[in-house]
C-alpha positions as a Python dict, from the first residue, in 0.01 Angstrom:
ca = {
    (1, 'M'): (0, 0, 0),
    (2, 'K'): (-301, 231, -13),
    (3, 'K'): (-112, 491, 191),
    (4, 'T'): (179, 477, -53),
    (5, 'I'): (-46, 520, -354),
    (6, 'F'): (-231, 805, -184),
    (7, 'T'): (99, 974, -94),
    (8, 'V'): (228, 948, -450),
    (9, 'L'): (-96, 1079, -599),
    (10, 'F'): (-119, 1360, -345),
    (11, 'S'): (242, 1462, -406),
    (12, 'A'): (189, 1459, -780),
    (13, 'S'): (-126, 1668, -752),
    (14, 'V'): (52, 1923, -533),
    (15, 'L'): (337, 1936, -783),
    (16, 'F'): (107, 1999, -1077),
    (17, 'V'): (-113, 2247, -892),
    (18, 'S'): (176, 2449, -754),
    (19, 'C'): (374, 2457, -1078),
    (20, 'D'): (301, 2629, -1402),
    (21, 'G'): (348, 2458, -1736),
    (22, 'D'): (712, 2558, -1766),
    (23, 'D'): (798, 2401, -1431),
    (24, 'V'): (637, 2074, -1534),
    (25, 'E'): (824, 2076, -1867),
    (26, 'D'): (1150, 2154, -1685),
    (27, 'A'): (1095, 1864, -1446),
    (28, 'A'): (1018, 1628, -1734),
    (29, 'C'): (1327, 1742, -1922),
    (30, 'D'): (1542, 1698, -1610),
    (31, 'I'): (1414, 1342, -1569),
    (32, 'A'): (1483, 1264, -1935),
    (33, 'E'): (1827, 1426, -1905),
    (34, 'D'): (1915, 1210, -1605),
    (35, 'A'): (1802, 892, -1783),
    (36, 'L'): (1994, 973, -2101),
    (37, 'Q'): (2302, 1070, -1901),
    (38, 'V'): (2302, 718, -1758),
    (39, 'S'): (2270, 579, -2112),
    (40, 'V'): (2560, 790, -2238),
    (41, 'E'): (2782, 685, -1948),
    (42, 'A'): (2693, 318, -2009),
    (43, 'A'): (2775, 354, -2379),
    (44, 'I'): (3111, 511, -2293),
    (45, 'E'): (3191, 228, -2051),
    (46, 'A'): (3094, -31, -2313),
    (47, 'Y'): (3321, 135, -2569),
    (48, 'E'): (3611, 150, -2323),
    (49, 'A'): (3566, -223, -2257),
    (50, 'D'): (3538, -316, -2626),
    (51, 'E'): (3628, -56, -2888),
    (52, 'N'): (3434, -152, -3199),
    (53, 'E'): (3197, -1, -3454),
    (54, 'T'): (2883, -88, -3259),
    (55, 'T'): (2996, 58, -2926),
    (56, 'C'): (3135, 367, -3101),
    (57, 'Q'): (2806, 430, -3280),
    (58, 'A'): (2615, 374, -2956),
    (59, 'I'): (2804, 664, -2796),
    (60, 'K'): (2737, 892, -3093),
    (61, 'D'): (2368, 802, -3101),
    (62, 'T'): (2307, 845, -2727),
    (63, 'V'): (2500, 1173, -2716),
    (64, 'E'): (2295, 1303, -3010),
    (65, 'E'): (1973, 1204, -2833),
    (66, 'Y'): (2099, 1370, -2512),
    (67, 'R'): (2185, 1690, -2697),
    (68, 'D'): (1842, 1699, -2862),
    (69, 'L'): (1676, 1767, -2526),
    (70, 'E'): (1575, 2129, -2476),
    (71, 'C'): (1745, 2143, -2136),
    (72, 'T'): (2091, 2022, -2244),
    (73, 'S'): (2379, 2188, -2421),
    (74, 'E'): (2453, 2117, -2785),
    (75, 'L'): (2815, 2081, -2678),
    (76, 'A'): (2755, 1817, -2412),
    (77, 'Y'): (3008, 1533, -2422),
    (78, 'A'): (3220, 1714, -2682),
    (79, 'D'): (3540, 1599, -2510),
    (80, 'E'): (3430, 1236, -2530),
    (81, 'L'): (3321, 1259, -2894),
    (82, 'V'): (3648, 1411, -3010),
    (83, 'L'): (3827, 1096, -2891),
    (84, 'L'): (3616, 873, -3118),
    (85, 'P'): (3710, 801, -3478),
    (86, 'L'): (3517, 1008, -3732),
    (87, 'D'): (3402, 685, -3895),
    (88, 'C'): (3305, 427, -3635),
    (89, 'A'): (3403, 153, -3881),
    (90, 'D'): (3762, 246, -3789),
    (91, 'A'): (3704, 191, -3416),
    (92, 'G'): (3941, -54, -3254),
    (93, 'N'): (4192, -45, -3539),
}
């Protein structure tokens, strides 16, 4: 256990020492992007399983959060969003 903790701390220190601030921000953004991408995909799957207002809004909210990251495109998931009703209250009708 001590070796694992030491390895993690050593790796992290090497990462921060060898990278400038931009590299650290890029890595953090990439991690956030990956996590939100999983959330968007889960929201899409939930909507496909049960098209309703809640699952529709979940897609819109997670895509908006994903797009708000500095390292993602403002057009990400545009193809998926265009398939949703403009008003999620109309979902499933």
